[in-house]
PDB file of C-alpha atoms in Angstrom:
ATOM      1  CA  MET A1207      87.340  99.939 134.193  1.00 94.00           C
ATOM      2  CA  ILE A1208      90.678  98.845 135.491  1.00 93.00           C
ATOM      3  CA  ASN A1209      90.825  95.280 136.560  1.00 92.00           C
ATOM      4  CA  GLY A1210      87.782  95.045 136.052  1.00 94.00           C
ATOM      5  CA  LYS A1211      86.821  97.709 139.122  1.00 96.00           C
ATOM      6  CA  ILE A1212      85.148 100.906 138.570  1.00 98.00           C
ATOM      7  CA  ILE A1213      87.361 103.752 138.839  1.00 98.00           C
ATOM      8  CA  LYS A1214      85.930 106.958 140.303  1.00 98.00           C
ATOM      9  CA  VAL A1215      87.200 110.482 140.608  1.00 98.00           C
ATOM     10  CA  CYS A1216      85.640 112.776 142.659  1.00 96.00           C
ATOM     11  CA  GLY A1217      85.177 116.382 143.365  1.00 96.00           C
ATOM     12  CA  MET A1218      85.555 118.283 140.134  1.00 97.00           C
ATOM     13  CA  CYS A1219      85.568 121.528 139.653  1.00 97.00           C
ATOM     14  CA  GLU A1220      87.327 122.776 135.922  1.00 97.00           C
ATOM     15  CA  ALA A1221      86.168 122.629 132.911  1.00 98.00           C
ATOM     16  CA  GLU A1222      89.335 121.934 131.290  1.00 98.00           C
ATOM     17  CA  ASN A1223      90.251 118.999 134.370  1.00 98.00           C
ATOM     18  CA  ILE A1224      87.110 117.186 134.410  1.00 98.00           C
ATOM     19  CA  ARG A1225      87.904 116.963 130.197  1.00 98.00           C
ATOM     20  CA  ASP A1226      91.551 115.870 130.862  1.00 98.00           C
ATOM     21  CA  VAL A1227      90.794 113.509 133.734  1.00 98.00           C
ATOM     22  CA  GLU A1228      87.940 111.692 131.345  1.00 98.00           C
ATOM     23  CA  ALA A1229      90.556 111.139 128.552  1.00 98.00           C
ATOM     24  CA  LEU A1230      92.556 109.212 130.849  1.00 97.00           C
ATOM     25  CA  GLU A1231      92.007 105.534 129.791  1.00 95.00           C
ATOM     26  CA  GLY A1232      90.160 103.749 132.102  1.00 96.00           C
ATOM     27  CA  ILE A1233      88.023 106.399 134.318  1.00 98.00           C
ATOM     28  CA  ASP A1234      84.487 105.716 134.629  1.00 98.00           C
ATOM     29  CA  MET A1235      82.916 107.986 136.677  1.00 98.00           C
ATOM     30  CA  LEU A1236      83.587 111.679 137.978  1.00 98.00           C
ATOM     31  CA  GLY A1237      82.208 113.142 140.678  1.00 98.00           C
ATOM     32  CA  PHE A1238      80.497 116.602 141.620  1.00 98.00           C
ATOM     33  CA  ILE A1239      80.405 118.481 145.784  1.00 97.00           C
ATOM     34  CA  PHE A1240      77.173 120.228 145.756  1.00 97.00           C
ATOM     35  CA  TYR A1241      77.349 120.169 150.019  1.00 96.00           C
ATOM     36  CA  PRO A1242      78.496 123.869 150.192  1.00 95.00           C
ATOM     37  CA  LYS A1243      81.050 123.404 153.323  1.00 93.00           C
ATOM     38  CA  SER A1244      83.295 121.245 151.341  1.00 93.00           C
ATOM     39  CA  PRO A1245      86.608 123.074 149.377  1.00 94.00           C
ATOM     40  CA  ARG A1246      85.441 120.935 146.065  1.00 95.00           C
ATOM     41  CA  TYR A1247      81.254 122.966 146.299  1.00 96.00           C
ATOM     42  CA  ILE A1248      80.428 123.029 143.229  1.00 96.00           C
ATOM     43  CA  TYR A1249      77.280 125.000 141.773  1.00 91.00           C
ATOM     44  CA  GLU A1250      77.892 126.758 138.932  1.00 94.00           C
ATOM     45  CA  LEU A1251      77.590 124.395 135.746  1.00 96.00           C
ATOM     46  CA  PRO A1252      81.221 124.562 134.041  1.00 97.00           C
ATOM     47  CA  ALA A1253      81.769 124.872 130.630  1.00 98.00           C
ATOM     48  CA  TYR A1254      81.981 121.364 130.364  1.00 98.00           C
ATOM     49  CA  LEU A1255      80.626 118.035 131.330  1.00 98.00           C
ATOM     50  CA  PRO A1256      81.925 114.038 130.992  1.00 98.00           C
ATOM     51  CA  ILE A1257      80.197 112.546 128.232  1.00 97.00           C
ATOM     52  CA  HIS A1258      81.545 109.109 128.547  1.00 97.00           C
ATOM     53  CA  ALA A1259      82.223 108.654 132.254  1.00 98.00           C
ATOM     54  CA  LYS A1260      78.674 108.788 134.676  1.00 98.00           C
ATOM     55  CA  ARG A1261      78.477 112.109 136.671  1.00 98.00           C
ATOM     56  CA  VAL A1262      77.301 111.328 140.273  1.00 98.00           C
ATOM     57  CA  GLY A1263      76.474 114.553 142.401  1.00 98.00           C
ATOM     58  CA  VAL A1264      77.096 114.456 145.734  1.00 97.00           C
ATOM     59  CA  PHE A1265      75.061 115.524 149.106  1.00 97.00           C
ATOM     60  CA  VAL A1266      74.975 116.070 152.412  1.00 96.00           C
ATOM     61  CA  ASN A1267      71.667 116.171 154.135  1.00 96.00           C
ATOM     62  CA  ALA A1268      70.254 117.417 151.040  1.00 97.00           C
ATOM     63  CA  ASP A1269      66.294 117.915 150.537  1.00 96.00           C
ATOM     64  CA  LYS A1270      64.552 116.218 147.611  1.00 95.00           C
ATOM     65  CA  PRO A1271      64.233 119.452 145.955  1.00 95.00           C
ATOM     66  CA  THR A1272      68.094 120.407 145.792  1.00 96.00           C
ATOM     67  CA  VAL A1273      68.780 116.977 144.915  1.00 97.00           C
ATOM     68  CA  SER A1274      66.582 117.123 141.908  1.00 95.00           C
ATOM     69  CA  MET A1275      67.845 120.621 140.839  1.00 96.00           C
ATOM     70  CA  TYR A1276      70.969 119.521 140.581  1.00 97.00           C
ATOM     71  CA  ALA A1277      70.209 116.285 139.100  1.00 97.00           C
ATOM     72  CA  ASP A1278      68.471 117.750 136.484  1.00 97.00           C
ATOM     73  CA  ARG A1279      70.803 120.481 135.681  1.00 97.00           C
ATOM     74  CA  PHE A1280      73.828 118.827 135.963  1.00 98.00           C
ATOM     75  CA  GLY A1281      72.481 114.891 134.059  1.00 97.00           C
ATOM     76  CA  LEU A1282      73.468 113.139 137.106  1.00 97.00           C
ATOM     77  CA  ASP A1283      73.445 109.509 136.610  1.00 97.00           C
ATOM     78  CA  TYR A1284      73.940 108.864 140.202  1.00 98.00           C
ATOM     79  CA  VAL A1285      73.942 110.502 143.620  1.00 98.00           C
ATOM     80  CA  GLN A1286      75.577 109.860 146.675  1.00 98.00           C
ATOM     81  CA  LEU A1287      74.553 110.458 149.778  1.00 97.00           C
ATOM     82  CA  HIS A1288      77.111 111.098 152.667  1.00 94.00           C
ATOM     83  CA  GLY A1289      74.711 112.460 155.426  1.00 94.00           C
ATOM     84  CA  THR A1290      72.078 110.641 157.745  1.00 94.00           C
ATOM     85  CA  GLU A1291      69.359 110.005 155.156  1.00 97.00           C
ATOM     86  CA  SER A1292      67.652 107.446 155.422  1.00 97.00           C
ATOM     87  CA  PRO A1293      66.192 104.448 153.941  1.00 98.00           C
ATOM     88  CA  GLU A1294      63.309 105.565 153.221  1.00 97.00           C
ATOM     89  CA  TYR A1295      64.914 109.002 152.007  1.00 97.00           C
ATOM     90  CA  CYS A1296      67.109 106.806 149.058  1.00 97.00           C
ATOM     91  CA  ARG A1297      64.028 104.918 147.911  1.00 97.00           C
ATOM     92  CA  SER A1298      62.076 107.345 147.164  1.00 96.00           C
ATOM     93  CA  LEU A1299      65.102 109.118 145.187  1.00 96.00           C
ATOM     94  CA  GLN A1300      65.342 105.921 143.260  1.00 95.00           C
ATOM     95  CA  GLU A1301      61.424 106.654 142.490  1.00 94.00           C
ATOM     96  CA  ARG A1302      62.788 110.000 140.426  1.00 91.00           C
ATOM     97  CA  GLY A1303      65.310 107.357 138.334  1.00 93.00           C
ATOM     98  CA  LEU A1304      68.032 107.831 140.018  1.00 95.00           C
ATOM     99  CA  LYS A1305      71.066 105.893 141.123  1.00 97.00           C
ATOM    100  CA  ILE A1306      72.001 105.730 144.480  1.00 98.00           C
ATOM    101  CA  ILE A1307      75.254 105.662 146.359  1.00 98.00           C
ATOM    102  CA  LYS A1308      75.365 105.751 150.090  1.00 98.00           C
ATOM    103  CA  ALA A1309      78.306 106.648 151.867  1.00 96.00           C
ATOM    104  CA  PHE A1310      79.170 105.212 155.131  1.00 95.00           C
ATOM    105  CA  SER A1311      82.512 105.868 157.676  1.00 91.00           C
ATOM    106  CA  ILE A1312      83.855 102.510 159.279  1.00 91.00           C
ATOM    107  CA  ALA A1313      86.069 102.730 161.981  1.00 90.00           C
ATOM    108  CA  LEU A1314      85.205  99.605 163.648  1.00 91.00           C
ATOM    109  CA  PRO A1315      83.753  96.726 162.404  1.00 92.00           C
ATOM    110  CA  LYS A1316      80.367  97.521 163.997  1.00 94.00           C
ATOM    111  CA  ASP A1317      80.090 100.578 161.666  1.00 93.00           C
ATOM    112  CA  LEU A1318      78.980  98.546 158.987  1.00 94.00           C
ATOM    113  CA  THR A1319      75.512  96.914 161.215  1.00 93.00           C
ATOM    114  CA  LYS A1320      73.261  99.518 159.916  1.00 93.00           C
ATOM    115  CA  VAL A1321      74.272  99.153 156.053  1.00 96.00           C
ATOM    116  CA  TYR A1322      71.871  96.623 155.697  1.00 96.00           C
ATOM    117  CA  GLU A1323      69.027  98.735 156.258  1.00 96.00           C
ATOM    118  CA  TYR A1324      70.055 100.063 152.937  1.00 98.00           C
ATOM    119  CA  GLU A1325      70.322  97.334 150.906  1.00 95.00           C
ATOM    120  CA  LYS A1326      66.739  97.341 148.877  1.00 95.00           C
ATOM    121  CA  ALA A1327      67.337 101.207 148.601  1.00 97.00           C
ATOM    122  CA  CYS A1328      70.671 101.673 146.626  1.00 98.00           C
ATOM    123  CA  ASP A1329      73.060 100.619 143.733  1.00 98.00           C
ATOM    124  CA  PHE A1330      76.176 100.867 145.806  1.00 98.00           C
ATOM    125  CA  PHE A1331      77.513 101.003 149.232  1.00 98.00           C
ATOM    126  CA  LEU A1332      80.986 103.574 149.208  1.00 97.00           C
ATOM    127  CA  PHE A1333      82.565 102.677 152.172  1.00 95.00           C
ATOM    128  CA  ASP A1334      84.737 105.686 153.746  1.00 90.00           C
ATOM    129  CA  THR A1335      87.106 106.289 156.649  1.00 86.00           C
ATOM    130  CA  LYS A1336      85.326 107.627 159.767  1.00 71.00           C
ATOM    131  CA  CYS A1337      85.661 111.401 160.460  1.00 64.00           C
ATOM    132  CA  GLU A1338      84.559 114.383 162.987  1.00 55.00           C
ATOM    133  CA  GLN A1339      83.342 116.434 159.427  1.00 55.00           C
ATOM    134  CA  TYR A1340      81.400 115.541 156.610  1.00 52.00           C
ATOM    135  CA  GLY A1341      83.554 114.355 152.921  1.00 51.00           C
ATOM    136  CA  GLY A1342      86.169 112.300 154.529  1.00 50.00           C
ATOM    137  CA  SER A1343      89.690 112.994 155.819  1.00 48.00           C
ATOM    138  CA  GLY A1344      91.625 111.586 153.198  1.00 56.00           C
ATOM    139  CA  ASN A1345      93.214 108.949 155.510  1.00 67.00           C
ATOM    140  CA  GLN A1346      92.611 105.438 155.106  1.00 78.00           C
ATOM    141  CA  PHE A1347      91.089 102.953 156.955  1.00 86.00           C
ATOM    142  CA  ASP A1348      91.720  98.660 158.005  1.00 88.00           C
ATOM    143  CA  TRP A1349      90.540  97.568 154.525  1.00 91.00           C
ATOM    144  CA  ASN A1350      90.218  93.751 156.556  1.00 92.00           C
ATOM    145  CA  ILE A1351      87.154  95.374 158.644  1.00 93.00           C
ATOM    146  CA  LEU A1352      85.633  95.076 154.953  1.00 94.00           C
ATOM    147  CA  HIS A1353      85.967  90.531 155.370  1.00 94.00           C
ATOM    148  CA  THR A1354      83.048  91.087 157.933  1.00 94.00           C
ATOM    149  CA  TYR A1355      80.530  92.894 155.619  1.00 95.00           C
ATOM    150  CA  LYS A1356      77.981  89.998 154.180  1.00 94.00           C
ATOM    151  CA  GLY A1357      75.696  92.606 152.551  1.00 94.00           C
ATOM    152  CA  HIS A1358      74.461  91.874 148.352  1.00 96.00           C
ATOM    153  CA  VAL A1359      75.129  95.670 147.100  1.00 98.00           C
ATOM    154  CA  PRO A1360      78.629  96.099 145.652  1.00 98.00           C
ATOM    155  CA  PHE A1361      80.743  98.938 147.531  1.00 98.00           C
ATOM    156  CA  ILE A1362      83.291 101.559 146.201  1.00 97.00           C
ATOM    157  CA  LEU A1363      85.975 101.441 148.083  1.00 95.00           C
ATOM    158  CA  SER A1364      87.275 105.026 149.715  1.00 92.00           C
ATOM    159  CA  GLY A1365      89.078 106.902 151.374  1.00 84.00           C
ATOM    160  CA  GLY A1366      93.105 108.049 151.653  1.00 82.00           C
ATOM    161  CA  ILE A1367      93.900 106.327 148.237  1.00 90.00           C
ATOM    162  CA  HIS A1368      97.029 108.359 146.642  1.00 89.00           C
ATOM    163  CA  SER A1369      99.759 106.649 144.132  1.00 85.00           C
ATOM    164  CA  CYS A1370     101.464 104.043 145.942  1.00 86.00           C
ATOM    165  CA  SER A1371      98.154 102.858 147.121  1.00 90.00           C
ATOM    166  CA  ALA A1372      97.891 100.508 144.162  1.00 91.00           C
ATOM    167  CA  HIS A1373      99.955  97.953 145.512  1.00 90.00           C
ATOM    168  CA  SER A1374      97.709  97.419 148.762  1.00 90.00           C
ATOM    169  CA  LEU A1375      94.618  97.929 146.615  1.00 92.00           C
ATOM    170  CA  LYS A1376      95.495  94.362 144.035  1.00 91.00           C
ATOM    171  CA  GLY A1377      95.911  92.913 147.450  1.00 90.00           C
ATOM    172  CA  PHE A1378      92.718  92.991 148.654  1.00 92.00           C
ATOM    173  CA  SER A1379      89.699  91.356 147.798  1.00 93.00           C
ATOM    174  CA  HIS A1380      85.833  91.164 148.023  1.00 95.00           C
ATOM    175  CA  PRO A1381      83.745  89.093 146.203  1.00 96.00           C
ATOM    176  CA  LEU A1382      81.576  92.683 146.456  1.00 97.00           C
ATOM    177  CA  LEU A1383      84.349  95.092 145.903  1.00 97.00           C
ATOM    178  CA  ALA A1384      82.975  97.285 142.848  1.00 98.00           C
ATOM    179  CA  GLY A1385      85.931  99.626 142.314  1.00 97.00           C
ATOM    180  CA  TYR A1386      87.668 102.723 144.049  1.00 97.00           C
ATOM    181  CA  ASP A1387      87.126 106.682 145.149  1.00 95.00           C
ATOM    182  CA  LEU A1388      90.361 108.977 143.948  1.00 95.00           C
ATOM    183  CA  ASN A1389      89.830 112.432 145.259  1.00 91.00           C
ATOM    184  CA  SER A1390      91.961 114.618 147.130  1.00 88.00           C
ATOM    185  CA  ARG A1391      95.389 112.303 147.563  1.00 90.00           C
ATOM    186  CA  PHE A1392      95.575 113.322 143.631  1.00 95.00           C
ATOM    187  CA  GLU A1393      94.919 117.028 143.340  1.00 95.00           C
ATOM    188  CA  VAL A1394      97.154 120.259 142.926  1.00 94.00           C
ATOM    189  CA  LYS A1395      94.880 121.720 145.164  1.00 95.00           C
ATOM    190  CA  PRO A1396      91.321 121.331 146.384  1.00 94.00           C
ATOM    191  CA  GLY A1397      88.446 120.799 143.201  1.00 95.00           C
ATOM    192  CA  LYS A1398      91.957 120.563 140.489  1.00 97.00           C
ATOM    193  CA  LYS A1399      92.783 116.826 140.166  1.00 97.00           C
ATOM    194  CA  ASP A1400      96.567 116.132 139.229  1.00 97.00           C
ATOM    195  CA  THR A1401      95.910 113.346 135.172  1.00 97.00           C
ATOM    196  CA  ASP A1402     100.031 112.748 135.489  1.00 96.00           C
ATOM    197  CA  ARG A1403      99.604 111.816 138.913  1.00 96.00           C
ATOM    198  CA  ILE A1404      95.998 109.565 138.494  1.00 97.00           C
ATOM    199  CA  ARG A1405      97.488 108.840 135.096  1.00 96.00           C
ATOM    200  CA  THR A1406     100.805 106.655 136.863  1.00 95.00           C
ATOM    201  CA  PHE A1407      98.525 105.582 139.770  1.00 95.00           C
ATOM    202  CA  LEU A1408      96.280 103.135 136.941  1.00 96.00           C
ATOM    203  CA  ASN A1409      99.399 102.437 135.012  1.00 95.00           C
ATOM    204  CA  LYS A1410     100.717 100.747 138.696  1.00 94.00           C
ATOM    205  CA  LEU A1411      96.807  99.252 138.936  1.00 93.00           C
ATOM    206  CA  LYS A1412      97.466  97.753 135.519  1.00 91.00           C
ATOM    207  CA  SER A1413     100.676  96.358 135.741  1.00 85.00           C
TER     208      SER A1413
END
């Protein structure tokens, strides 16, 4: 954690890169995307999986047997859902012992209204930038919208966070802000993260 906030790096694919990113100080979660249409789609077990960081599997409207299969194969700690999965679907996975992160796309305050249906079915929410495709756009939404969020589930902030975002992140506060999600803006190519860029960002966040 950095300043009491979870640091999650998503879209990991390569064993050596996974090992290098996990070794950075402050990394809490590493995400693996099991959505075939994503350029960061991973389906084969890499030669190294995180030992210290929590393993998060990202799915979009996958059936439960598929989620369970990847959860077992990759030893997932969390399942992150980016589709139209219902609260009942989330609860059914919780009953199987999985922790749930439900992603919501945000552009306007009204986009937060549906999150309250999921209050008892999720461990974290993830608030991302609204876009046409699943999986994010790499762009930032107006974080001030989140001041209208009055729920009880802690959330991870996602969407367009980049190496120069540290100052803005330190200036944004919310009692339920749990952490930050880093992905496309820290990459050399889809699925391979720039460890130097992440390290520099984390150092700025700490300073």
